Structure formats: structure tokens, C-alpha cells
PDB file of C-alpha atoms in Angstrom:
ATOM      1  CA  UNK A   1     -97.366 -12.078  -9.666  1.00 47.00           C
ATOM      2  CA  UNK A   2    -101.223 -11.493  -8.894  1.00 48.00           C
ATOM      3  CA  UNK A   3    -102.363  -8.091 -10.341  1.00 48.00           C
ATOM      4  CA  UNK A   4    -103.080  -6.509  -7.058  1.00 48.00           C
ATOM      5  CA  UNK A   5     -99.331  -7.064  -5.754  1.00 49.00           C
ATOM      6  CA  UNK A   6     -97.303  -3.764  -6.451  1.00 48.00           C
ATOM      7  CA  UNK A   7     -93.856  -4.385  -7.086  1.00 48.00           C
ATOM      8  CA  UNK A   8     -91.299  -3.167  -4.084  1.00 49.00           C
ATOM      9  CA  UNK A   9     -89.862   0.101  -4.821  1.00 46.00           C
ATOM     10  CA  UNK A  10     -85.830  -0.057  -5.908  1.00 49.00           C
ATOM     11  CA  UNK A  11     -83.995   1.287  -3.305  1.00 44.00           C
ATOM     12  CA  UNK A  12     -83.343   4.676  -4.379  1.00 44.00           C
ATOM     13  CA  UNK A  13     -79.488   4.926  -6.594  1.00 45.00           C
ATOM     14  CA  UNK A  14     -76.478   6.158  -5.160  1.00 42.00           C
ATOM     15  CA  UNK A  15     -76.570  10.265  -5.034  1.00 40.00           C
ATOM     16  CA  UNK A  16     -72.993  11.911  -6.545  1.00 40.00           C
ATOM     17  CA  UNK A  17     -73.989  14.524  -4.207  1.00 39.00           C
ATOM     18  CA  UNK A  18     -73.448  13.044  -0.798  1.00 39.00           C
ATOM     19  CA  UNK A  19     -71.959  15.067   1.325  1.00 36.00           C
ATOM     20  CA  UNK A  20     -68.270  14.451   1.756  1.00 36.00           C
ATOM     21  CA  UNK A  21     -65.548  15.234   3.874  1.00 36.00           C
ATOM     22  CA  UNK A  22     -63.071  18.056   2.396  1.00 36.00           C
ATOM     23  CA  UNK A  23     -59.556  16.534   1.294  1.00 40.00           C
ATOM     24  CA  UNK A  24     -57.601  19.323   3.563  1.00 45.00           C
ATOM     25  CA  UNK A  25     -60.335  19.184   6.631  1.00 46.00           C
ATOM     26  CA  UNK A  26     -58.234  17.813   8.971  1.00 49.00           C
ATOM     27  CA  UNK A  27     -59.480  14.356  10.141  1.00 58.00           C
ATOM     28  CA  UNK A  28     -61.997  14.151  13.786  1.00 79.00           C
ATOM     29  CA  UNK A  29     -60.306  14.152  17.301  1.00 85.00           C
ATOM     30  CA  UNK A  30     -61.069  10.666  19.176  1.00 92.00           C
ATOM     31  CA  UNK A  31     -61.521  12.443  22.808  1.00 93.00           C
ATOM     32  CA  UNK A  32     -62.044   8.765  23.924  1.00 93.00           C
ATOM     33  CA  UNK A  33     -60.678   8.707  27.229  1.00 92.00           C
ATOM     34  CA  UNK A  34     -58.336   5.866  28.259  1.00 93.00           C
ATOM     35  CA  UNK A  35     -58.527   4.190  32.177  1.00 94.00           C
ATOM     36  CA  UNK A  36     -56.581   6.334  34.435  1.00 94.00           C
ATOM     37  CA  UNK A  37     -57.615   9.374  32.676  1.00 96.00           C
ATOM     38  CA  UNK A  38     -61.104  11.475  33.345  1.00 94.00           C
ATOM     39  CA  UNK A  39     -63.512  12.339  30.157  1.00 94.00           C
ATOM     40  CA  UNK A  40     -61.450  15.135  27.680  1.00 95.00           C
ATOM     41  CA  UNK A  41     -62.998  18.120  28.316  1.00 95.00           C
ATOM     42  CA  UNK A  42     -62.897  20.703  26.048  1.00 96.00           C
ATOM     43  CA  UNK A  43     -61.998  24.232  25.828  1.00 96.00           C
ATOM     44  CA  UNK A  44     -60.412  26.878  23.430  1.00 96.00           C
ATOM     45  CA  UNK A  45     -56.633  27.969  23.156  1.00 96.00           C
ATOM     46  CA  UNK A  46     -54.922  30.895  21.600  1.00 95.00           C
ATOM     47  CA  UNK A  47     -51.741  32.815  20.906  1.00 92.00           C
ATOM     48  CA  UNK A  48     -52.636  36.509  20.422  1.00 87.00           C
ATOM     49  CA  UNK A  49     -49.513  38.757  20.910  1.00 81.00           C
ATOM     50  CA  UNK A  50     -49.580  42.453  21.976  1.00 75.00           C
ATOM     51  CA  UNK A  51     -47.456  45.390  20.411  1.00 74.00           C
ATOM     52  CA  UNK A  52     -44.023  44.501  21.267  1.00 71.00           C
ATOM     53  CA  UNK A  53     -43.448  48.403  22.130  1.00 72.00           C
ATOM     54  CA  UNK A  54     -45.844  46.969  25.490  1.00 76.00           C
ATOM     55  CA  UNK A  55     -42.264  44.719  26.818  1.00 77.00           C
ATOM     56  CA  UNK A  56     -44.863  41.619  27.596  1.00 83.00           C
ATOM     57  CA  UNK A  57     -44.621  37.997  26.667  1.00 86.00           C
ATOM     58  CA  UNK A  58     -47.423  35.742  27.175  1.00 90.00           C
ATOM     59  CA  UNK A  59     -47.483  31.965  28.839  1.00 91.00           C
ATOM     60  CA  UNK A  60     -50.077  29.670  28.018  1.00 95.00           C
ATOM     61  CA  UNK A  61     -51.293  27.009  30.519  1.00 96.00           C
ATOM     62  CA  UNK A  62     -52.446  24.124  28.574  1.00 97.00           C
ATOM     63  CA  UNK A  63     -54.339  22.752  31.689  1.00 96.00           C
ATOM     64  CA  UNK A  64     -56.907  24.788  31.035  1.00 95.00           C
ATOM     65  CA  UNK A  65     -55.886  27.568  28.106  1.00 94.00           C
ATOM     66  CA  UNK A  66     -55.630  29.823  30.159  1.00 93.00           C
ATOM     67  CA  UNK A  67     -53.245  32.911  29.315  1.00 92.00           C
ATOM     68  CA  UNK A  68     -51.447  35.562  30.958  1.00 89.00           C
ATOM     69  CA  UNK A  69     -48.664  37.921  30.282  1.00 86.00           C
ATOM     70  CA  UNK A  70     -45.270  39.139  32.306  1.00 85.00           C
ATOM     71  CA  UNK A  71     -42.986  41.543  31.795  1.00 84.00           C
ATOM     72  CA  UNK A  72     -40.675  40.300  28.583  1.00 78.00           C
ATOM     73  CA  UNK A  73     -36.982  39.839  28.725  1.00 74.00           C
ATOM     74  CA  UNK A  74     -35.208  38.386  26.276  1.00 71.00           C
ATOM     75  CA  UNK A  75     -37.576  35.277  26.014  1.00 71.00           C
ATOM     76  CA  UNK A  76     -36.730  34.265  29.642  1.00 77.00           C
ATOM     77  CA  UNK A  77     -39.716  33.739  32.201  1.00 82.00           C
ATOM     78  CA  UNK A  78     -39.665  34.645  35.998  1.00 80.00           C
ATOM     79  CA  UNK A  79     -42.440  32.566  36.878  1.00 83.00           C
ATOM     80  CA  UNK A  80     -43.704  29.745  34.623  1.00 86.00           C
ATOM     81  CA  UNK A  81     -46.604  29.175  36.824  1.00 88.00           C
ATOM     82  CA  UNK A  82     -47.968  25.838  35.408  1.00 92.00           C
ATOM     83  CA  UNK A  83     -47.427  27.383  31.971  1.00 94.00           C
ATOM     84  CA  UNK A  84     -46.038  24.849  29.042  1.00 96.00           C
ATOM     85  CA  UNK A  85     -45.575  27.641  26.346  1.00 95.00           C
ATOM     86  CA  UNK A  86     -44.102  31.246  25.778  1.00 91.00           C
ATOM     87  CA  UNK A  87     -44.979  33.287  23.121  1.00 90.00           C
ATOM     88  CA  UNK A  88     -42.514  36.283  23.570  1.00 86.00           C
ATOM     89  CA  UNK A  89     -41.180  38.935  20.671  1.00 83.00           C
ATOM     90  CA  UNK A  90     -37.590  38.361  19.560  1.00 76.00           C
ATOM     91  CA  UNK A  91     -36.147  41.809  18.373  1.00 70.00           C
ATOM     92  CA  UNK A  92     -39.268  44.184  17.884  1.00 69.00           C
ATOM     93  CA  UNK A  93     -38.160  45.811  14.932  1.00 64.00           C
ATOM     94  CA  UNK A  94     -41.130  46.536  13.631  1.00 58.00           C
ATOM     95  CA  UNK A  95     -42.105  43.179  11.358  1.00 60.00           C
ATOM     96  CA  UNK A  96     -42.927  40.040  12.929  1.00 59.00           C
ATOM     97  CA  UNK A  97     -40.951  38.984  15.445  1.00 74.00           C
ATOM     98  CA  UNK A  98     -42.614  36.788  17.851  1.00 83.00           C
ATOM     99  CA  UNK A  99     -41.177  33.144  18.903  1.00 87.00           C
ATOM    100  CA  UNK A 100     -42.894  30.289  20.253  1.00 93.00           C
ATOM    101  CA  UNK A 101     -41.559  27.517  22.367  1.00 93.00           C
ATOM    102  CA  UNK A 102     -41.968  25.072  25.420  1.00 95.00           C
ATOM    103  CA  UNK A 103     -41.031  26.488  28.211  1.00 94.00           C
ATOM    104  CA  UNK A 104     -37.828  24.359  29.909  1.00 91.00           C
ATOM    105  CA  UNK A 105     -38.688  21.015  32.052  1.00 91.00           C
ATOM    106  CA  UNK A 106     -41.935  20.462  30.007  1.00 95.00           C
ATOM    107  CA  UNK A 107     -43.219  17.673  27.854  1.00 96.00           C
ATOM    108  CA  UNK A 108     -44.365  19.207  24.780  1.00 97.00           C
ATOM    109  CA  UNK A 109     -44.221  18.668  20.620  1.00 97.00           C
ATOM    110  CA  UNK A 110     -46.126  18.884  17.534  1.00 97.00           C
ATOM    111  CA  UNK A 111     -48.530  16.392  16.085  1.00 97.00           C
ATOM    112  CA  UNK A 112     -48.850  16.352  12.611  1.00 96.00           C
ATOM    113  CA  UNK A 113     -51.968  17.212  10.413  1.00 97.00           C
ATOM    114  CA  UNK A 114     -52.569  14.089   8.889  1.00 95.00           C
ATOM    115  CA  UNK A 115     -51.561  12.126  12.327  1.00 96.00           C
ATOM    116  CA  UNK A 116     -54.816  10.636  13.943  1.00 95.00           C
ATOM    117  CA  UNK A 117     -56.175  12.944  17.185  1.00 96.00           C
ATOM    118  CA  UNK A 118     -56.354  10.680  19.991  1.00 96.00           C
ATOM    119  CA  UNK A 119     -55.268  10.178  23.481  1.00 97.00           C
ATOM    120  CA  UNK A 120     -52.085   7.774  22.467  1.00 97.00           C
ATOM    121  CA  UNK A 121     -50.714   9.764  19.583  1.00 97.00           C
ATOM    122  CA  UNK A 122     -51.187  13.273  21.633  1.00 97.00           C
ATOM    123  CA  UNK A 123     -49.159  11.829  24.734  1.00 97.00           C
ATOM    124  CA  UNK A 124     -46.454  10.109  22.253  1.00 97.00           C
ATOM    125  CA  UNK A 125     -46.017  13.316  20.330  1.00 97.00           C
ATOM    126  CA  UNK A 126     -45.675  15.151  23.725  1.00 97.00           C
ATOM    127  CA  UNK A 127     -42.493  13.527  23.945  1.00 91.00           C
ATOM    128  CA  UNK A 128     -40.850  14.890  20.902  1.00 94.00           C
ATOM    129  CA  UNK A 129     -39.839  18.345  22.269  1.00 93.00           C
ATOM    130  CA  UNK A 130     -40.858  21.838  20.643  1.00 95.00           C
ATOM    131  CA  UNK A 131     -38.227  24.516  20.270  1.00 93.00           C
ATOM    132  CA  UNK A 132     -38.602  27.816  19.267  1.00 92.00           C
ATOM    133  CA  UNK A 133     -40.280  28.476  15.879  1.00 93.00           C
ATOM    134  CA  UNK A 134     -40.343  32.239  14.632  1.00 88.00           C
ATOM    135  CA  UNK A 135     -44.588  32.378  13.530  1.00 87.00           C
ATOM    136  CA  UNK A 136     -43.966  35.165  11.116  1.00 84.00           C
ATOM    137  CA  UNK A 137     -41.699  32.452   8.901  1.00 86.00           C
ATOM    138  CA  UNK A 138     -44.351  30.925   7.123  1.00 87.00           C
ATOM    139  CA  UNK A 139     -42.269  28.379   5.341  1.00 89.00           C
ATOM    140  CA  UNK A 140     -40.640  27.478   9.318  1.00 90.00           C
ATOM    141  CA  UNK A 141     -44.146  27.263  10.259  1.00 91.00           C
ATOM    142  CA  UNK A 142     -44.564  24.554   7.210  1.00 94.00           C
ATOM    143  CA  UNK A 143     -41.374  22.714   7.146  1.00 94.00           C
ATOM    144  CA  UNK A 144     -41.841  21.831  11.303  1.00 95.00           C
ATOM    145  CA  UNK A 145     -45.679  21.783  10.373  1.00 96.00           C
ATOM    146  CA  UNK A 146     -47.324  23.913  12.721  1.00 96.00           C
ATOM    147  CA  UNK A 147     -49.901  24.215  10.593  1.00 96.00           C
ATOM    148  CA  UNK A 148     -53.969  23.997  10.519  1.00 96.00           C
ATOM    149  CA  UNK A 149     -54.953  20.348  11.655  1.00 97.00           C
ATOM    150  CA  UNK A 150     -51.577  20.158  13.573  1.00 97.00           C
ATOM    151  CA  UNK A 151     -52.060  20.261  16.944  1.00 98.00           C
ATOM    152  CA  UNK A 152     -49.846  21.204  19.950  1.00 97.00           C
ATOM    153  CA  UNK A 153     -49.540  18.011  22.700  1.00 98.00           C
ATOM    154  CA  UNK A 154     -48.143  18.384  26.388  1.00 97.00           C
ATOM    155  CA  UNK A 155     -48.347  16.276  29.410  1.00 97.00           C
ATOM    156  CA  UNK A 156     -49.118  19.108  31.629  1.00 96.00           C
ATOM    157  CA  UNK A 157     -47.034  19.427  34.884  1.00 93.00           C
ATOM    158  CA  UNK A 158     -50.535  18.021  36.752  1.00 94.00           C
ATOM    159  CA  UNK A 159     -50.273  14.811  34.608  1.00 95.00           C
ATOM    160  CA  UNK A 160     -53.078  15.635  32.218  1.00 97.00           C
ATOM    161  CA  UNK A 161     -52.682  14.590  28.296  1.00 97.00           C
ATOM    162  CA  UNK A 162     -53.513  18.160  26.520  1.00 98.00           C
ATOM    163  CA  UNK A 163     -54.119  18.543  22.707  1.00 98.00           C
ATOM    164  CA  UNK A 164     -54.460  22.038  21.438  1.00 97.00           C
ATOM    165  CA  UNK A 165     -55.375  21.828  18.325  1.00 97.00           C
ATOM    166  CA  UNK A 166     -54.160  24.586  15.872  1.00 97.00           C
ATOM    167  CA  UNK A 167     -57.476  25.487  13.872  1.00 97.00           C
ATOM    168  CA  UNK A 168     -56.562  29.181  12.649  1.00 96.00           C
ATOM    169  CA  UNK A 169     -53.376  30.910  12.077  1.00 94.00           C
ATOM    170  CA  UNK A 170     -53.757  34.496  11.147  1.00 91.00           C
ATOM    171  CA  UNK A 171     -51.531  37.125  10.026  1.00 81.00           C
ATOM    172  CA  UNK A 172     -48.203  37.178   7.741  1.00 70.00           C
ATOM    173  CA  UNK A 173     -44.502  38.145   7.745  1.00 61.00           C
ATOM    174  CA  UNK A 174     -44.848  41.566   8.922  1.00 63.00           C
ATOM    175  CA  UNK A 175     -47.906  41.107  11.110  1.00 67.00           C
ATOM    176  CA  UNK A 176     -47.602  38.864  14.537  1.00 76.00           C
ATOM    177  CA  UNK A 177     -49.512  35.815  14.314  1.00 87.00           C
ATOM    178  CA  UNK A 178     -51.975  34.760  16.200  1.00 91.00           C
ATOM    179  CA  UNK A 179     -53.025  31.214  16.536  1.00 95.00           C
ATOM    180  CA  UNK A 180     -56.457  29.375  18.038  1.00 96.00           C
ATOM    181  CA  UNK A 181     -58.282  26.477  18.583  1.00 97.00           C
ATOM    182  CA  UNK A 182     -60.002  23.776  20.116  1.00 97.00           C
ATOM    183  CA  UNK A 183     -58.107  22.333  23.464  1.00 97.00           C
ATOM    184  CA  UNK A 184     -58.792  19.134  24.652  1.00 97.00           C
ATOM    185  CA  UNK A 185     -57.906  18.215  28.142  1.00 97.00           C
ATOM    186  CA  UNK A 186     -57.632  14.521  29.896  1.00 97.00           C
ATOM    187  CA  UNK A 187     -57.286  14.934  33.418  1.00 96.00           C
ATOM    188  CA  UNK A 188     -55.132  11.915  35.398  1.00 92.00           C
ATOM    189  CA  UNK A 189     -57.969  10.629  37.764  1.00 87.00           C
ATOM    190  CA  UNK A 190     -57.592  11.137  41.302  1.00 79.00           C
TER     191      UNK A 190
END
């Protein structure tokens, strides 16, 4: 090699301090939006329950998140409204007593943690039914794994795909829980 030729630069080593992803970060939504369905759009979600001393249970809308409360009774609703969840206290004794389930003639279950976020797996998980699970249990919570990274699917009763995804859970066995997230939304197109 002539003297006035520099030799190309190595290409710089492998860093050990690339940024990685966490082992429990729970792994990236694919909002990818299938034919028949408009773009996901995206919203946030949440559970947050009142003293039960106020006699209200709240329904969740997972159109849209939306919330609102009626008078409770026993866990039984007097006007769903387009809601696919209640969140309603059992006994109010005092410790943590609130219940969460599907409301009846919905399409609504739990997709795993570790299950991938899509479309498909959201709408097939939809399918698997979600009965009532006591939030204050934490090892319930685990064993059914409504956990952070899980994520709540419904086909909504307007024939959207909805994934509320269940990114903080706070609270313990004598508090009420409260639950939020990130909801994703595929509208059926018109």
C-alpha cells in the first residue's frame, strides 16, 4: 500500500452497553390494522373505584374508554349502555371488595402478558369469556393473569376489536384497585 493511502477505519466493536429491552417490559402492540377494520386509534382506559359507602358501580365502554357510574346493586346493571365491563364492590366491609367482570351478552377475555399484541390475538382472546375476578386477591389477579402486559380484549357491541392494555395496577388487599392503560381501538369500516 502507497504511503499516502490511510488504512480504513475498523468498524467500531460491539458496545455491551446497547440499550436493551427489559426482560419483564411487556413486548410492543402491532396496531397494524387488518382490511375491514379502520387505523387503531388510541386512547387510555381505567378502573378507579369510589368509596363503596357512595352505593355506585362503574361501566366501562371499551369503544372509546369511556366511564360512568350508576347506582350499585348487588353487581347487577340497569342500563349497560354500550358498556363491556362492571367494576362494582361486592360486600363493602371495609377491605377490598371490588369485582370485575364482562357484563352479560359481551365478547370479552384476557390476553396474556407474554401473548403477542395484535389485531388477531386481541379478537381470538375476546372469545374466551371473563368472569368475575375479586382485584384485591392478588394471587386471583396472578393465577387468571390480569396482570401488567396483560391486556383486556372485547369485540365491542359496534363491531370494533378493542385491546385495553393493563399497564398499572395499584393498590393491595385492603385498598380497591385501580387499574390503567393504553386502549387501542379498531373500528369495523363503514
Amino acid at each position: 500500500m502507497p504511503s499516502s493511502e490511510k488504512p480504513e477505519p475498523e468498524p467500531p466493536a460491539p458496545s455491551d452497553e446497547a440499550p436493551s429491552a427489559s426482560a419483564s417490559a411487556p413486548p410492543e402492540a402491532d396496531l397494524t390494522a387488518p382490511d375491514g377494520y379502520a387505523e387503531a386509534l388510541s386512547t387510555m382506559w381505567g378502573l378507579a373505584p369510589v368509596p363503596c359507602t357512595q352505593h355506585e358501580q362503574q361501566l366501562i365502554d371499551l369503544d372509546d374508554g369511556t366511564s360512568r357510574t350508576e347506582d350499585e346493586d348487588n353487581g347487577a346493571v340497569q342500563e349497560p349502555g354500550g358498556a363491556e365491563l362492571l367494576y362494582w364492590p361486592d360486600t363493602c366491609t371495609g377491605l377490598g371488595d371490588y369485582q370485575l367482570r364482562a357484563l352479560p351478552n359481551t365478547r370479552v377475555g384476557l390476553l396474556r402478558a407474554d401473548a403477542p399484541k395484535s389485531f388477531d390475538s386481541c379478537r381470538a382472546a375476546a372469545g374466551t369469556g371473563f368472569g368475575a375476578l375479586a382485584l384485591s386477591e392478588r394471587n386471583d389477579r396472578e393465577d387468571r393473569g390480569f396482570v401488567e402486559g396483560a391486556a383486556l380484549c372485547s369485540v365491542t357491541d359496534k363491531g370494533a376489536v378493542a385491546m385495553a392494555v393493563i399497564e398499572h395496577i395499584a393498590g393491595d388487599a385492603v385498598d380497591d384497585i385501580s387499574v390503567s392503560g393504553p386502549l387501542h381501538v379498531w373500528a369495523a369500516a363503514p
